[in-house]
Amino acid sequence: MSYDARFRVWRGDADGGELVDYTVEVNEGEVVLDIIHRIQATQSGDLAVRWNCKAGKCGSCSAEVNGMPRLLCMTRMSTFTETEVVTVTPMRAFPVIRDLVTDVSFNYAKARQIPAFAPPEGVAPGDYRMQQVDVERSQEFRKCIECFLCQDTCHVVRDHENNKEAFAGPRFLIRAAELDMHPLDAREDRADFARDAQGIGMCNITKCCTEVCPEHIKITDNAIIPMKERVVGRHYDPLVWLGTKIGLRKR
């Protein structure tokens, strides 16, 4: 049940590189990461690739397969025909370190900017109480494995390097939305933070981030759009504005 497949793998570093052709054996049930490992073992021992769990839960082996951001360990070879050339390249939104390994430190810098969960004042740890419906509402966002495929496919980050300073990207917009939906989070400025510090207004909800999420999180529908609605309601709804002026509503 094996066959020889044609692979084109990007080789290089921050100074440049090129696609290198390989012919490599493929066996039934294998994924792209298996083939990359076989290339390492039999043809190019210095091929660099980041991976860890090989089970779709660590988010380490993110790359682009035929131009689509994917996890290498979750992309089955059976999705390609035997005559198809499979091209594997690093994530385009981030600087290349070497071969398929990219520098994703941008994401960790954005994560550090998000204000931490603020428990309600006067409530001791262990005494927190939440309704199950509130638990389920934000549980979806907790499934994120931080593969950063959503960050890679987001054209605001991918195609415009100068946007990175002002725009956090979908992974961290869902983090802000999760905290804003949390009934025990005492901060009241999550929507303001999303607007002013994370640049949520730059997202034009194309849903490309949702399409590539390996955990099937509805990033756009369940996080970004509700947060956009909160921002609009707080800052641009004329009735809310009137309420703040006459003291009926806190800013």
Short mmCIF file of C-alpha atoms in Angstrom, two decimals:
data_model
loop_
_atom_site.label_atom_id
_atom_site.label_comp_id
_atom_site.label_asym_id
_atom_site.label_seq_id
_atom_site.Cartn_x
_atom_site.Cartn_y
_atom_site.Cartn_z
CA MET A 1 0.00 0.00 0.00
CA SER A 2 3.04 2.26 -0.17
CA TYR A 3 3.98 4.63 -2.97
CA ASP A 4 6.59 7.28 -3.74
CA ALA A 5 5.38 10.84 -3.29
CA ARG A 6 6.90 14.06 -4.52
CA PHE A 7 7.50 16.66 -1.82
CA ARG A 8 8.74 20.23 -2.08
CA VAL A 9 10.04 21.50 1.26
CA TRP A 10 11.26 25.02 1.95
CA ARG A 11 14.88 25.06 3.10
CA GLY A 12 16.62 28.17 4.30
CA ASP A 13 16.87 30.74 7.07
CA ALA A 14 16.23 34.43 7.72
CA ASP A 15 18.60 35.38 4.90
CA GLY A 16 16.68 33.43 2.26
CA GLY A 17 16.08 29.96 0.93
CA GLU A 18 14.38 27.84 -1.70
CA LEU A 19 12.04 24.90 -2.24
CA VAL A 20 13.89 21.60 -2.43
CA ASP A 21 12.39 18.56 -4.18
CA TYR A 22 12.27 15.15 -2.50
CA THR A 23 10.91 11.79 -3.57
CA VAL A 24 9.94 9.88 -0.46
CA GLU A 25 8.04 6.71 0.45
CA VAL A 26 4.52 7.07 1.85
CA ASN A 27 2.75 4.28 3.73
CA GLU A 28 -0.91 3.82 4.50
CA GLY A 29 -2.23 5.90 7.42
CA GLU A 30 0.67 8.35 7.53
CA VAL A 31 0.50 12.10 8.02
CA VAL A 32 2.68 14.86 6.59
CA LEU A 33 4.82 14.98 9.74
CA ASP A 34 5.68 11.30 9.22
CA ILE A 35 7.00 12.14 5.77
CA ILE A 36 9.01 15.10 7.06
CA HIS A 37 10.58 12.78 9.65
CA ARG A 38 11.38 10.24 6.92
CA ILE A 39 13.09 12.96 4.89
CA GLN A 40 15.11 13.85 7.97
CA ALA A 41 16.05 10.21 8.56
CA THR A 42 16.93 9.24 5.00
CA GLN A 43 17.81 12.32 2.94
CA SER A 44 18.31 15.55 4.91
CA GLY A 45 19.32 15.05 8.51
CA ASP A 46 19.62 18.79 9.09
CA LEU A 47 16.01 19.59 8.09
CA ALA A 48 14.53 21.69 10.93
CA VAL A 49 10.92 21.22 12.01
CA ARG A 50 9.21 21.99 15.31
CA TRP A 51 7.02 19.26 16.80
CA ASN A 52 6.23 17.60 20.11
CA CYS A 53 3.10 15.51 20.76
CA LYS A 54 2.20 14.27 17.24
CA ALA A 55 -1.41 14.14 18.45
CA GLY A 56 -2.79 17.54 17.49
CA LYS A 57 -2.71 18.90 21.05
CA CYS A 58 0.56 20.78 21.48
CA GLY A 59 0.29 23.11 18.47
CA SER A 60 4.02 22.85 17.75
CA CYS A 61 4.11 21.52 14.18
CA SER A 62 2.28 24.40 12.52
CA ALA A 63 3.30 25.04 8.92
CA GLU A 64 1.70 25.54 5.52
CA VAL A 65 0.82 22.59 3.31
CA ASN A 66 0.06 23.54 -0.28
CA GLY A 67 -0.39 27.11 0.95
CA MET A 68 -2.91 26.28 3.69
CA PRO A 69 -1.96 26.76 7.38
CA ARG A 70 -2.18 23.31 8.98
CA LEU A 71 -0.81 21.08 11.72
CA LEU A 72 1.59 18.67 10.03
CA CYS A 73 0.61 15.88 12.41
CA MET A 74 -3.09 16.21 11.58
CA THR A 75 -2.78 16.46 7.80
CA ARG A 76 -3.24 12.96 6.41
CA MET A 77 -1.47 11.91 3.26
CA SER A 78 -4.70 10.24 2.13
CA THR A 79 -6.09 13.73 1.42
CA PHE A 80 -3.67 14.02 -1.51
CA THR A 81 -3.52 11.98 -4.68
CA GLU A 82 -0.48 9.83 -5.35
CA THR A 83 0.58 12.05 -8.23
CA GLU A 84 0.10 15.33 -6.37
CA VAL A 85 3.16 17.38 -5.38
CA VAL A 86 2.92 18.27 -1.68
CA THR A 87 4.55 21.59 -0.82
CA VAL A 88 5.49 22.29 2.80
CA THR A 89 6.55 25.79 3.80
CA PRO A 90 6.91 27.70 7.10
CA MET A 91 4.14 29.95 8.43
CA ARG A 92 4.33 33.09 6.34
CA ALA A 93 3.18 35.55 9.00
CA PHE A 94 6.26 35.05 11.18
CA PRO A 95 10.03 35.39 10.61
CA VAL A 96 11.83 32.22 9.58
CA ILE A 97 14.47 30.84 11.93
CA ARG A 98 15.41 27.84 9.81
CA ASP A 99 13.55 25.65 7.33
CA LEU A 100 10.03 25.03 8.73
CA VAL A 101 10.70 26.66 12.11
CA THR A 102 9.45 30.22 12.60
CA ASP A 103 9.88 32.81 15.34
CA VAL A 104 6.46 33.10 17.00
CA SER A 105 7.61 35.38 19.85
CA PHE A 106 5.20 38.04 18.55
CA ASN A 107 2.37 35.97 20.00
CA TYR A 108 3.89 35.70 23.45
CA ALA A 109 4.48 39.44 23.53
CA LYS A 110 0.79 40.00 22.75
CA ALA A 111 -0.21 37.49 25.45
CA ARG A 112 1.73 39.39 28.10
CA GLN A 113 -0.18 42.58 27.30
CA ILE A 114 -3.57 41.13 28.30
CA PRO A 115 -4.59 42.06 31.86
CA ALA A 116 -4.90 38.91 33.96
CA PHE A 117 -8.13 37.55 35.40
CA ALA A 118 -9.24 39.77 38.28
CA PRO A 119 -11.25 37.85 40.93
CA PRO A 120 -14.07 39.72 42.66
CA GLU A 121 -13.04 41.70 45.71
CA GLY A 122 -13.91 40.13 49.03
CA VAL A 123 -14.49 36.62 47.67
CA ALA A 124 -11.94 34.09 48.87
CA PRO A 125 -10.48 31.44 46.55
CA GLY A 126 -12.71 28.39 46.73
CA ASP A 127 -15.81 30.47 47.29
CA TYR A 128 -16.27 31.42 43.64
CA ARG A 129 -19.59 30.31 42.19
CA MET A 130 -20.61 30.20 38.53
CA GLN A 131 -23.63 28.96 36.64
CA GLN A 132 -22.95 26.03 34.33
CA VAL A 133 -24.17 28.04 31.35
CA ASP A 134 -21.40 30.58 32.02
CA VAL A 135 -18.82 27.81 32.27
CA GLU A 136 -19.89 26.37 28.93
CA ARG A 137 -19.91 29.76 27.25
CA SER A 138 -16.19 30.33 27.68
CA GLN A 139 -15.08 26.68 27.74
CA GLU A 140 -14.90 26.64 23.94
CA PHE A 141 -12.11 29.22 23.96
CA ARG A 142 -10.14 27.18 26.50
CA LYS A 143 -9.67 24.48 23.86
CA CYS A 144 -7.10 26.67 22.08
CA ILE A 145 -3.76 24.84 21.73
CA GLU A 146 -1.89 27.99 20.63
CA CYS A 147 -0.82 26.57 17.31
CA PHE A 148 -1.10 30.13 15.96
CA LEU A 149 -2.58 28.97 12.67
CA CYS A 150 -5.32 31.59 13.12
CA GLN A 151 -2.63 34.23 13.57
CA ASP A 152 -0.85 32.98 10.45
CA THR A 153 -3.90 33.02 8.20
CA CYS A 154 -5.23 36.39 9.44
CA HIS A 155 -4.50 38.75 6.57
CA VAL A 156 -4.26 41.74 8.94
CA VAL A 157 -1.14 40.13 10.43
CA ARG A 158 0.01 38.07 7.45
CA ASP A 159 -0.01 40.70 4.72
CA HIS A 160 0.76 43.88 6.65
CA GLU A 161 3.82 43.74 8.87
CA ASN A 162 3.21 47.27 10.13
CA ASN A 163 -0.13 46.17 11.64
CA LYS A 164 1.49 43.88 14.20
CA GLU A 165 2.14 46.61 16.73
CA ALA A 166 -1.51 47.68 16.84
CA PHE A 167 -3.29 44.37 16.21
CA ALA A 168 -3.25 41.40 18.60
CA GLY A 169 -4.75 38.84 16.22
CA PRO A 170 -7.61 36.36 16.63
CA ARG A 171 -5.95 34.12 19.21
CA PHE A 172 -5.77 36.97 21.73
CA LEU A 173 -9.08 38.52 20.80
CA ILE A 174 -10.71 35.27 21.94
CA ARG A 175 -8.74 35.49 25.18
CA ALA A 176 -10.07 38.99 25.81
CA ALA A 177 -13.59 37.85 24.89
CA GLU A 178 -13.34 34.87 27.24
CA LEU A 179 -12.38 37.11 30.16
CA ASP A 180 -15.06 39.65 29.28
CA MET A 181 -17.69 36.87 29.33
CA HIS A 182 -16.45 35.52 32.67
CA PRO A 183 -18.98 36.46 35.38
CA LEU A 184 -16.29 36.48 38.08
CA ASP A 185 -13.85 38.75 36.27
CA ALA A 186 -13.99 42.09 38.07
CA ARG A 187 -12.43 44.17 35.29
CA GLU A 188 -14.94 46.23 33.34
CA ASP A 189 -12.64 47.49 30.62
CA ARG A 190 -12.09 44.35 28.51
CA ALA A 191 -14.03 45.80 25.57
CA ASP A 192 -12.09 49.06 25.86
CA PHE A 193 -8.84 47.08 25.88
CA ALA A 194 -9.92 45.14 22.79
CA ARG A 195 -10.63 48.38 20.99
CA ASP A 196 -7.70 50.51 22.15
CA ALA A 197 -4.87 48.04 22.69
CA GLN A 198 -5.77 44.99 20.59
CA GLY A 199 -7.11 46.77 17.51
CA ILE A 200 -10.30 44.74 17.21
CA GLY A 201 -11.66 47.30 14.76
CA MET A 202 -9.04 46.16 12.22
CA CYS A 203 -10.69 42.73 11.98
CA ASN A 204 -13.17 42.59 9.10
CA ILE A 205 -14.55 39.16 10.10
CA THR A 206 -13.62 37.17 6.99
CA LYS A 207 -13.65 34.01 9.17
CA CYS A 208 -10.38 32.73 7.73
CA CYS A 209 -9.15 32.18 11.31
CA THR A 210 -12.14 29.98 12.09
CA GLU A 211 -11.57 27.90 8.94
CA VAL A 212 -8.04 26.82 9.93
CA CYS A 213 -8.62 26.23 13.67
CA PRO A 214 -7.80 22.55 14.40
CA GLU A 215 -9.98 22.68 17.54
CA HIS A 216 -12.97 23.98 15.54
CA ILE A 217 -13.37 27.03 17.77
CA LYS A 218 -15.88 29.45 16.28
CA ILE A 219 -13.46 32.33 16.71
CA THR A 220 -15.36 34.87 14.65
CA ASP A 221 -18.97 34.05 15.50
CA ASN A 222 -18.61 33.33 19.20
CA ALA A 223 -15.77 35.66 20.25
CA ILE A 224 -14.83 38.45 17.88
CA ILE A 225 -18.31 39.48 16.74
CA PRO A 226 -19.75 39.54 20.31
CA MET A 227 -16.77 41.61 21.44
CA LYS A 228 -17.23 44.00 18.53
CA GLU A 229 -20.89 44.35 19.55
CA ARG A 230 -19.84 45.22 23.10
CA VAL A 231 -17.47 47.87 21.80
CA VAL A 232 -20.15 49.37 19.58
CA GLY A 233 -22.74 49.22 22.34
CA ARG A 234 -20.47 50.92 24.82
CA HIS A 235 -19.01 53.63 22.64
CA TYR A 236 -21.35 54.25 19.73
CA ASP A 237 -24.90 53.41 20.84
CA PRO A 238 -26.68 56.80 21.25
CA LEU A 239 -28.86 55.50 24.09
CA VAL A 240 -25.85 54.28 26.03
CA TRP A 241 -24.10 57.60 25.40
CA LEU A 242 -27.15 59.46 26.72
CA GLY A 243 -27.24 57.21 29.78
CA THR A 244 -23.64 58.07 30.65
CA LYS A 245 -24.40 61.77 30.33
CA ILE A 246 -27.36 61.73 32.71
CA GLY A 247 -25.79 59.29 35.15
CA LEU A 248 -27.90 56.22 34.41
CA ARG A 249 -25.00 54.12 33.24
CA LYS A 250 -21.36 53.85 34.22
CA ARG A 251 -18.80 54.58 31.59
#
